[in-house]
mmCIF file of C-alpha atoms in Angstrom:
data_model
loop_
_atom_site.group_PDB
_atom_site.id
_atom_site.type_symbol
_atom_site.label_atom_id
_atom_site.label_comp_id
_atom_site.label_asym_id
_atom_site.label_seq_id
_atom_site.Cartn_x
_atom_site.Cartn_y
_atom_site.Cartn_z
ATOM 1 C CA MET U 8 0.000 0.000 0.000
ATOM 2 C CA ASN U 9 1.437 3.402 -0.971
ATOM 3 C CA ARG U 10 1.197 5.999 1.759
ATOM 4 C CA PRO U 11 1.801 9.712 1.218
ATOM 5 C CA ALA U 12 5.099 11.024 2.498
ATOM 6 C CA GLN U 13 4.807 12.449 5.987
ATOM 7 C CA PRO U 14 6.380 15.768 6.924
ATOM 8 C CA PRO U 15 9.029 15.580 9.640
ATOM 9 C CA ARG U 16 7.580 15.509 13.117
ATOM 10 C CA LEU U 17 10.746 16.169 15.058
ATOM 11 C CA LEU U 18 14.074 17.900 15.132
ATOM 12 C CA LEU U 19 16.643 15.753 13.359
ATOM 13 C CA LEU U 20 20.340 16.439 13.818
ATOM 14 C CA LEU U 21 22.590 15.035 11.086
ATOM 15 C CA THR U 22 26.343 14.912 11.595
ATOM 16 C CA ASN U 23 29.442 13.107 10.402
ATOM 17 C CA ASP U 24 31.331 14.163 13.550
ATOM 18 C CA GLY U 25 31.655 11.012 15.679
ATOM 19 C CA ARG U 26 32.420 12.886 18.900
ATOM 20 C CA LEU U 27 29.374 15.117 18.484
ATOM 21 C CA GLN U 28 27.175 12.112 17.700
ATOM 22 C CA ALA U 29 28.403 10.364 20.854
ATOM 23 C CA ARG U 30 27.774 13.493 22.935
ATOM 24 C CA VAL U 31 24.214 13.769 21.609
ATOM 25 C CA ALA U 32 23.246 10.082 21.769
ATOM 26 C CA ASP U 33 25.153 8.586 24.695
ATOM 27 C CA PRO U 34 23.071 8.663 27.907
ATOM 28 C CA ARG U 35 26.238 9.312 29.944
ATOM 29 C CA HIS U 36 26.337 12.857 28.556
ATOM 30 C CA LYS U 37 22.725 13.499 29.590
ATOM 31 C CA MET U 38 21.993 15.967 26.774
ATOM 32 C CA THR U 39 18.506 17.378 27.285
ATOM 33 C CA LYS U 40 15.900 16.746 24.606
ATOM 34 C CA VAL U 41 12.645 18.732 24.643
ATOM 35 C CA TYR U 42 9.342 17.483 23.234
ATOM 36 C CA TRP U 43 5.882 18.930 22.663
ATOM 37 C CA VAL U 44 3.381 16.145 23.248
ATOM 38 C CA GLN U 45 -0.287 16.136 22.302
ATOM 39 C CA VAL U 46 -2.101 13.737 24.596
ATOM 40 C CA GLU U 47 -5.565 12.294 24.846
ATOM 41 C CA GLY U 48 -7.280 13.717 27.923
ATOM 42 C CA GLN U 49 -6.891 16.794 30.078
ATOM 43 C CA VAL U 50 -3.449 17.379 31.623
ATOM 44 C CA SER U 51 -3.666 17.721 35.397
ATOM 45 C CA GLU U 52 -1.155 19.108 37.894
ATOM 46 C CA GLU U 53 -1.025 15.607 39.381
ATOM 47 C CA ALA U 54 0.049 14.090 36.031
ATOM 48 C CA VAL U 55 2.720 16.782 35.555
ATOM 49 C CA ASP U 56 4.003 16.193 39.098
ATOM 50 C CA LYS U 57 4.196 12.424 38.483
ATOM 51 C CA LEU U 58 6.231 12.984 35.303
ATOM 52 C CA LYS U 59 8.643 15.230 37.248
ATOM 53 C CA ARG U 60 8.908 12.834 40.211
ATOM 54 C CA GLY U 61 9.301 9.846 37.912
ATOM 55 C CA VAL U 62 7.180 6.948 36.737
ATOM 56 C CA GLN U 63 7.913 3.237 36.700
ATOM 57 C CA LEU U 64 8.235 1.706 33.228
ATOM 58 C CA LYS U 65 8.846 -1.965 32.393
ATOM 59 C CA ASP U 66 12.550 -1.226 31.842
ATOM 60 C CA GLY U 67 12.953 0.833 35.024
ATOM 61 C CA PRO U 68 12.123 4.269 36.386
ATOM 62 C CA ALA U 69 11.923 7.294 34.071
ATOM 63 C CA GLN U 70 11.850 10.907 35.160
ATOM 64 C CA ALA U 71 11.321 14.125 33.227
ATOM 65 C CA VAL U 72 13.863 16.893 33.810
ATOM 66 C CA ASP U 73 10.921 19.241 33.386
ATOM 67 C CA ALA U 74 7.277 18.919 32.429
ATOM 68 C CA ALA U 75 4.457 21.433 32.045
ATOM 69 C CA ALA U 76 1.069 21.797 30.433
ATOM 70 C CA ILE U 77 1.252 24.178 27.448
ATOM 71 C CA GLU U 78 -1.137 25.825 25.018
ATOM 72 C CA ALA U 79 -1.521 24.062 21.679
ATOM 73 C CA PRO U 80 1.462 25.140 19.537
ATOM 74 C CA LEU U 81 1.074 26.302 15.945
ATOM 75 C CA LEU U 82 2.269 23.335 13.900
ATOM 76 C CA TRP U 83 1.980 21.965 10.396
ATOM 77 C CA ASP U 84 -0.870 19.590 9.624
ATOM 78 C CA ARG U 85 -0.085 16.012 10.500
ATOM 79 C CA GLN U 86 -0.514 13.376 7.794
ATOM 80 C CA PRO U 87 -2.271 11.155 8.550
ATOM 81 C CA PRO U 88 -4.235 13.222 11.064
ATOM 82 C CA ILE U 89 -4.373 12.111 14.692
ATOM 83 C CA ARG U 90 -7.354 10.099 15.810
ATOM 84 C CA VAL U 91 -10.059 12.352 17.208
ATOM 85 C CA ARG U 92 -12.692 11.257 19.683
ATOM 86 C CA GLN U 93 -15.386 13.843 20.104
ATOM 87 C CA SER U 94 -16.046 12.875 23.712
ATOM 88 C CA ILE U 95 -12.385 13.001 24.808
ATOM 89 C CA PRO U 96 -10.447 16.302 24.772
ATOM 90 C CA THR U 97 -6.792 16.591 23.835
ATOM 91 C CA SER U 98 -4.153 18.764 25.459
ATOM 92 C CA TRP U 99 -0.430 19.486 25.197
ATOM 93 C CA LEU U 100 2.629 18.978 27.389
ATOM 94 C CA ARG U 101 6.222 20.157 27.182
ATOM 95 C CA ILE U 102 8.523 17.396 28.433
ATOM 96 C CA ALA U 103 12.315 17.561 28.784
ATOM 97 C CA LEU U 104 14.364 14.351 29.165
ATOM 98 C CA ARG U 105 18.052 13.598 29.598
ATOM 99 C CA GLU U 106 17.799 10.005 28.492
ATOM 100 C CA GLY U 107 16.301 8.550 25.373
ATOM 101 C CA ARG U 108 14.945 5.064 25.768
ATOM 102 C CA ASN U 109 12.791 3.526 23.059
ATOM 103 C CA ARG U 110 9.375 5.250 22.917
ATOM 104 C CA GLN U 111 10.070 6.726 26.352
ATOM 105 C CA VAL U 112 7.866 9.823 26.071
ATOM 106 C CA ARG U 113 4.917 7.756 24.837
ATOM 107 C CA ARG U 114 5.356 5.224 27.624
ATOM 108 C CA MET U 115 5.702 7.931 30.285
ATOM 109 C CA THR U 116 2.550 9.780 29.250
ATOM 110 C CA ALA U 117 0.642 6.484 29.112
ATOM 111 C CA ALA U 118 1.867 5.704 32.654
ATOM 112 C CA VAL U 119 0.088 8.846 33.919
ATOM 113 C CA GLY U 120 -3.086 8.087 31.965
ATOM 114 C CA LEU U 121 -2.459 10.398 28.995
ATOM 115 C CA PRO U 122 -1.859 8.433 25.769
ATOM 116 C CA THR U 123 0.334 10.284 23.251
ATOM 117 C CA LEU U 124 -1.330 11.326 19.999
ATOM 118 C CA ARG U 125 1.408 13.513 18.513
ATOM 119 C CA LEU U 126 5.055 13.986 19.424
ATOM 120 C CA VAL U 127 7.352 16.759 18.202
ATOM 121 C CA ARG U 128 10.996 17.020 19.329
ATOM 122 C CA VAL U 129 11.758 20.745 19.422
ATOM 123 C CA ALA U 130 15.235 20.823 20.972
ATOM 124 C CA ILE U 131 18.333 18.694 21.374
ATOM 125 C CA GLY U 132 20.720 20.342 23.808
ATOM 126 C CA PRO U 133 21.376 23.878 22.509
ATOM 127 C CA TRP U 134 19.781 23.236 19.093
ATOM 128 C CA GLN U 135 16.124 24.137 18.575
ATOM 129 C CA LEU U 136 13.501 23.762 15.866
ATOM 130 C CA ASP U 137 12.936 27.558 15.975
ATOM 131 C CA GLY U 138 10.270 27.894 13.313
ATOM 132 C CA LEU U 139 11.727 25.564 10.686
ATOM 133 C CA GLN U 140 8.959 24.294 8.434
ATOM 134 C CA PRO U 141 8.714 20.696 7.202
ATOM 135 C CA GLY U 142 11.502 20.011 4.732
ATOM 136 C CA GLN U 143 13.544 23.074 5.746
ATOM 137 C CA TRP U 144 17.035 22.773 7.175
ATOM 138 C CA ARG U 145 19.899 24.952 8.331
ATOM 139 C CA GLU U 146 23.566 24.525 9.132
ATOM 140 C CA LEU U 147 24.399 24.885 12.788
ATOM 141 C CA ASP U 148 27.298 26.408 14.642
ATOM 142 C CA LEU U 149 28.662 23.726 16.927
ATOM 143 C CA PRO U 150 29.486 24.578 20.531
#
């Protein structure tokens, strides 16, 4: 089945510098990654506090460096669109992590009763999405 190409949904950092790649990816360096997360349900202070205190996942505890409810950001249309249930509202979170386990953000939001519908990585360490549109790119100055 042919599916239409999807626009990028996250910040992607491409490099051929092995030391930089190790600094970004290796959990020992604890480089912060920031995500905007659209979730099913209404974000409560209790859910945000649980994310900050840490939740138990199957592969061990996971804790957000920071988490907060945010207003819906202005983003490009998602293809395919998220599932919409008329009886269940959606809301947005900003979550910052220093580790990057497989599907960690999705598993953390599910652990507090807020299934992830859309996930956008907006920062990796000092580098931010900063208004780039799908398909756009820019060269970065490395710290």
